[in-house]
């Protein structure tokens, strides 16, 4: 999908879409962490891996968008 968007609208639009997706994902992970019904092992995975990776993608995408 991202490749098709890049071909159709240009790389900048594709990078913006990816950035928005990472923002959305980070917010969803944060909401999940606040959910008392989510099992602790799931929260551990979000804290240890998923959220940090998602947040790590954002500065990379921002640098690419500026290039």
JSON list of C-alpha atoms in Angstrom, two decimals:
[
{"chain": "A", "resi": 1, "resn": "UNK", "atom": "CA", "xyz": [0.00, 0.00, 0.00]},
{"chain": "A", "resi": 2, "resn": "UNK", "atom": "CA", "xyz": [2.79, 2.39, 0.92]},
{"chain": "A", "resi": 3, "resn": "UNK", "atom": "CA", "xyz": [4.64, 1.63, -2.32]},
{"chain": "A", "resi": 4, "resn": "UNK", "atom": "CA", "xyz": [1.49, 2.25, -4.33]},
{"chain": "A", "resi": 5, "resn": "UNK", "atom": "CA", "xyz": [0.89, 5.54, -2.51]},
{"chain": "A", "resi": 6, "resn": "UNK", "atom": "CA", "xyz": [4.49, 6.57, -3.13]},
{"chain": "A", "resi": 7, "resn": "UNK", "atom": "CA", "xyz": [4.12, 5.89, -6.84]},
{"chain": "A", "resi": 8, "resn": "UNK", "atom": "CA", "xyz": [0.80, 7.70, -7.03]},
{"chain": "A", "resi": 9, "resn": "UNK", "atom": "CA", "xyz": [1.35, 10.66, -4.68]},
{"chain": "A", "resi": 10, "resn": "UNK", "atom": "CA", "xyz": [5.11, 10.76, -4.18]},
{"chain": "A", "resi": 11, "resn": "UNK", "atom": "CA", "xyz": [7.45, 9.70, -1.43]},
{"chain": "A", "resi": 12, "resn": "UNK", "atom": "CA", "xyz": [6.50, 12.59, 0.86]},
{"chain": "A", "resi": 13, "resn": "UNK", "atom": "CA", "xyz": [2.88, 11.51, 1.04]},
{"chain": "A", "resi": 14, "resn": "UNK", "atom": "CA", "xyz": [3.86, 7.91, 1.72]},
{"chain": "A", "resi": 15, "resn": "UNK", "atom": "CA", "xyz": [6.22, 8.97, 4.50]},
{"chain": "A", "resi": 16, "resn": "UNK", "atom": "CA", "xyz": [3.54, 11.18, 6.05]},
{"chain": "A", "resi": 17, "resn": "UNK", "atom": "CA", "xyz": [1.10, 8.28, 5.96]},
{"chain": "A", "resi": 18, "resn": "UNK", "atom": "CA", "xyz": [3.64, 6.03, 7.66]},
{"chain": "A", "resi": 19, "resn": "UNK", "atom": "CA", "xyz": [4.30, 8.71, 10.30]},
{"chain": "A", "resi": 20, "resn": "UNK", "atom": "CA", "xyz": [0.58, 9.06, 11.00]},
{"chain": "A", "resi": 21, "resn": "UNK", "atom": "CA", "xyz": [0.31, 5.28, 11.28]},
{"chain": "A", "resi": 22, "resn": "UNK", "atom": "CA", "xyz": [3.11, 5.17, 13.83]},
{"chain": "A", "resi": 23, "resn": "UNK", "atom": "CA", "xyz": [1.45, 7.96, 15.85]},
{"chain": "A", "resi": 24, "resn": "UNK", "atom": "CA", "xyz": [-1.84, 6.08, 15.79]},
{"chain": "A", "resi": 25, "resn": "UNK", "atom": "CA", "xyz": [-0.15, 2.83, 16.80]},
{"chain": "A", "resi": 26, "resn": "UNK", "atom": "CA", "xyz": [1.67, 4.47, 19.71]},
{"chain": "A", "resi": 27, "resn": "UNK", "atom": "CA", "xyz": [-1.58, 5.95, 21.00]},
{"chain": "A", "resi": 28, "resn": "UNK", "atom": "CA", "xyz": [-3.28, 2.56, 20.74]},
{"chain": "A", "resi": 29, "resn": "UNK", "atom": "CA", "xyz": [-0.45, 0.90, 22.67]},
{"chain": "A", "resi": 30, "resn": "UNK", "atom": "CA", "xyz": [-0.71, 3.57, 25.36]},
{"chain": "A", "resi": 31, "resn": "UNK", "atom": "CA", "xyz": [-4.47, 3.00, 25.61]},
{"chain": "A", "resi": 32, "resn": "UNK", "atom": "CA", "xyz": [-3.89, -0.73, 25.87]},
{"chain": "A", "resi": 33, "resn": "UNK", "atom": "CA", "xyz": [-1.42, -0.21, 28.72]},
{"chain": "A", "resi": 34, "resn": "UNK", "atom": "CA", "xyz": [-4.10, 1.71, 30.61]},
{"chain": "A", "resi": 35, "resn": "UNK", "atom": "CA", "xyz": [-6.63, -1.11, 30.19]},
{"chain": "A", "resi": 36, "resn": "UNK", "atom": "CA", "xyz": [-6.88, -3.05, 33.44]},
{"chain": "A", "resi": 37, "resn": "UNK", "atom": "CA", "xyz": [-8.34, -6.07, 31.66]},
{"chain": "A", "resi": 38, "resn": "UNK", "atom": "CA", "xyz": [-5.30, -6.56, 29.41]},
{"chain": "A", "resi": 39, "resn": "UNK", "atom": "CA", "xyz": [-3.13, -9.39, 30.69]},
{"chain": "A", "resi": 40, "resn": "UNK", "atom": "CA", "xyz": [0.17, -8.33, 32.20]},
{"chain": "A", "resi": 41, "resn": "UNK", "atom": "CA", "xyz": [2.21, -10.43, 29.77]},
{"chain": "A", "resi": 42, "resn": "UNK", "atom": "CA", "xyz": [0.65, -8.49, 26.89]},
{"chain": "A", "resi": 43, "resn": "UNK", "atom": "CA", "xyz": [1.45, -5.22, 28.61]},
{"chain": "A", "resi": 44, "resn": "UNK", "atom": "CA", "xyz": [5.02, -6.41, 29.11]},
{"chain": "A", "resi": 45, "resn": "UNK", "atom": "CA", "xyz": [5.38, -7.05, 25.38]},
{"chain": "A", "resi": 46, "resn": "UNK", "atom": "CA", "xyz": [3.98, -3.61, 24.59]},
{"chain": "A", "resi": 47, "resn": "UNK", "atom": "CA", "xyz": [6.31, -1.90, 27.09]},
{"chain": "A", "resi": 48, "resn": "UNK", "atom": "CA", "xyz": [9.43, -3.88, 26.21]},
{"chain": "A", "resi": 49, "resn": "UNK", "atom": "CA", "xyz": [9.18, -4.09, 22.46]},
{"chain": "A", "resi": 50, "resn": "UNK", "atom": "CA", "xyz": [6.18, -2.81, 20.55]},
{"chain": "A", "resi": 51, "resn": "UNK", "atom": "CA", "xyz": [5.88, 0.72, 21.91]},
{"chain": "A", "resi": 52, "resn": "UNK", "atom": "CA", "xyz": [9.65, 1.44, 21.91]},
{"chain": "A", "resi": 53, "resn": "UNK", "atom": "CA", "xyz": [9.97, 0.21, 18.32]},
{"chain": "A", "resi": 54, "resn": "UNK", "atom": "CA", "xyz": [7.00, 2.29, 17.21]},
{"chain": "A", "resi": 55, "resn": "UNK", "atom": "CA", "xyz": [8.35, 5.39, 18.92]},
{"chain": "A", "resi": 56, "resn": "UNK", "atom": "CA", "xyz": [11.77, 4.69, 17.41]},
{"chain": "A", "resi": 57, "resn": "UNK", "atom": "CA", "xyz": [10.35, 4.75, 13.89]},
{"chain": "A", "resi": 58, "resn": "UNK", "atom": "CA", "xyz": [8.99, 8.28, 14.26]},
{"chain": "A", "resi": 59, "resn": "UNK", "atom": "CA", "xyz": [12.31, 10.20, 14.25]},
{"chain": "A", "resi": 60, "resn": "UNK", "atom": "CA", "xyz": [13.55, 8.11, 11.34]},
{"chain": "A", "resi": 61, "resn": "UNK", "atom": "CA", "xyz": [10.46, 8.95, 9.31]},
{"chain": "A", "resi": 62, "resn": "UNK", "atom": "CA", "xyz": [10.79, 12.62, 10.23]},
{"chain": "A", "resi": 63, "resn": "UNK", "atom": "CA", "xyz": [14.42, 12.66, 9.02]},
{"chain": "A", "resi": 64, "resn": "UNK", "atom": "CA", "xyz": [13.39, 11.00, 5.78]},
{"chain": "A", "resi": 65, "resn": "UNK", "atom": "CA", "xyz": [10.61, 13.53, 5.30]},
{"chain": "A", "resi": 66, "resn": "UNK", "atom": "CA", "xyz": [13.11, 16.39, 5.68]},
{"chain": "A", "resi": 67, "resn": "UNK", "atom": "CA", "xyz": [15.58, 14.84, 3.22]}
]
